[in-house]
Amino acid sequence: MNIEAVDFFYLAMPQIDDIGDGSQDALLIRVAAGGYVGWGECEASPLVTIASMVCPMSHSACKPVLASVLGAPLNTPEDILKIHEQVHQNSMDLLQTDHALSGIDIALWDLLGQRYQEPVWKLLGYEQTYPKTPYASMLFGDTPQETLDKSKAMREHGFKAVKFGWGPFGKHGPEADRDQLMAAREGLGADTLLCVDAGTIWGADLAQGEMRLDALREAEVFWLEEPFHTGALGAYKALAAQSAPIFIAGGEGAHNEHMARHMMDYGGVGYVQIDTGRIGGITVAKRVADYAAAHEIRFINHTFTSHLALSASIQPYAGLRDHHLCEYPVELQSLAYELTSDHLLPDANGDIHLPDRPGLGMTPDLAALQKYLIDTEISVGGETLYKTPALA
Amino acid sequence: MNIEAVDFFYLAMPQIDDIGDGSQDALLIRVAAGGYVGWGECEASPLVTIASMVCPMSHSACKPVLASVLGAPLNTPEDILKIHEQVHQNSMDLLQTDHALSGIDIALWDLLGQRYQEPVWKLLGYEQTYPKTPYASMLFGDTPQETLDKSKAMREHGFKAVKFGWGPFGKHGPEADRDQLMAAREGLGADTLLCVDAGTIWGADLAQGEMRLDALREAEVFWLEEPFHTGALGAYKALAAQSAPIFIAGGEGAHNEHMARHMMDYGGVGYVQIDTGRIGGITVAKRVADYAAAHEIRFINHTFTSHLALSASIQPYAGLRDHHLCEYPVELQSLAYELTSDHLLPDANGDIHLPDRPGLGMTPDLAALQKYLIDTEISVGGETLYKTPALA
């Protein structure tokens, strides 16, 4: 079969707030081939990503992403690899490409799963899946008291691991951060894993990370995530060399396999965090997982949006038993939660299991999504290049 | 003064051919502040870059680029740095950002030059400029005979250095490449510098590079450019370790300062090639030039488009005497040539000099550009986010 159609749908909450919450909008991707349909999601600006799908060619290495996808053969996982090669060759100079390809790749895997009636993790070569321990991923409160309240709630909710990030952290000096960290630890109690996400707030300033290490140790933080910009490999390496027993984590900013490997090869991260909706999809994330597993580095998903994205992000390391943590967003906007009619909910033991269903095992709830659909239109030189299709 | 307006203009040739010629379209940027106007250019897909300027906010780290630019103070070079910081903080998760920021940054420097009646290179801290030896940058012919004819013409034209790239090179095996290389050398004669651009054709496949080294040496090639993807640092390093006396060159794919440093720190390049229209503009390119100069690596511009872009790309290393080569496109489409009424033409000695005029010293030829202007419109949720403004 060949790829017959690729459609994309810009979904958004009625109001987008200026906070670090990536679940406020979504770009949903639908691919059709041979009577089958697959769904994916890009974790990226919907409008810019749509533009990268349909833009006019600038030159031979700057073509719209769809030019390398529509009509391509799709019968086996190898065909997905060939599509990646074509996209990278034809859209090399189009910076947004990997974010766009991510959602397409996810939909292609979902579609092949429907075709073969197998879950994606089986198509990826895993014999079985292992349970993942979800860490509840949330924003720091504006005050330590708010963070205390949030962390107590998470403990009562039964999460074995919690991550706080963004918000005020890193912006108001080491003492303010220490108060936040101690509040989080107090609320969680001694036995809950506590991770911290600095959201690249310190750029490449190693000293800013160093001066927090004592407080991070005092609060028994498990990992410190993204102290620096993804590219600041030297600062990552230097902080990782002195942070034990705290792991340094990063990688969500990687938009290709090379960048993820740089974080491991040159940056010294102990946890590599990959967003399948950004790095180029399941295909690329799986390669990163293989590399991490071979180098004693833990792979983990980065997900702050729908359960479609959550399933897609866990597939690449579903069969790696020792890589047992997963990011699990707990403050989703209604759009992101309603995006699928199925959800990955913790079992009695608090663990997450990928469904043993074809593809991603998640069904978009098209009826629920109608109210979030944003009419979008792009025209160039008198020609309409994109107009929101019906979501049905 | 504060930034009052940022306008962008999608320009294109009537027909875009499927060849490696980046001069077939352009995104021209105009910034206005305090009664002054500055011009810049993004070396990127015009439509996708426009979308990144005006897209709706997705979350706090995924805002449209313009949100951090419009209204910002602009009185000194330090204000440009502050705009960079704001853009990177507010648009960190928007992949297209650095390509968009590039054109804005160039226009900001041009505008400050008009304000202070100084050329950009003086505002960058250089006391004087040094002449650059242009290498004629062209595509390989489809056959060795075509390449022979092209190289003879370049020699007769008086160029001291020529670079061939793309076209069939790297695609048809080492023997076919050897024929191309020997044809280029034969046409140029013994005294003309010959560079070769493989256009990342071998991905990360070190062996493909290694098996061409003998022929490259036989043809006395000065540098081999982009044998691999920008991210394949290990392959770069391994090839550079065995390529002497041939330099390995790369860097045009870098879209921030970190990536350019990776090419130097981990990739072993001898020449770092920076496109001011992609890496974040003159501000970032200057930092890379400083770093290269401090590490015995040669900085050089990457430019395959207008003379506005050419001036912008030479400013960052205008005062570095030992970095004396510059890329000089000689097969420009009429759009790219007509974009400015001034041009940087070789002097009697064959060298290029930056003008000692305010800003970039280049004036867009608005009358000539009218015929290339592409009407573009983007609407989201019933609101028109972009509509091509009048170019006047």
Short mmCIF file of C-alpha atoms in Angstrom, two decimals, chain A residues 166 197-204 225-230 236 252, chain B residues 88-89 92:
data_model
loop_
_atom_site.label_atom_id
_atom_site.label_comp_id
_atom_site.label_asym_id
_atom_site.label_seq_id
_atom_site.Cartn_x
_atom_site.Cartn_y
_atom_site.Cartn_z
CA TRP A 166 9.47 25.43 35.87
CA ASP A 197 13.21 20.23 36.26
CA ALA A 198 15.07 23.53 35.92
CA GLY A 199 13.75 24.12 32.38
CA THR A 200 17.16 25.29 31.00
CA ILE A 201 16.84 28.38 33.16
CA TRP A 202 20.59 28.80 33.62
CA GLY A 203 21.54 28.73 29.94
CA ALA A 204 25.16 27.59 30.03
CA GLU A 225 16.69 17.97 34.76
CA GLU A 226 17.74 20.52 32.13
CA PRO A 227 19.88 22.82 34.25
CA PHE A 228 21.21 24.16 30.93
CA HIS A 229 20.34 24.61 27.29
CA THR A 230 20.46 21.30 25.40
CA TYR A 236 26.26 19.41 31.51
CA GLU A 252 13.84 16.84 25.45
CA HIS B 88 15.31 32.16 23.33
CA GLN B 89 13.45 32.09 26.61
CA MET B 92 12.69 27.79 23.14
#
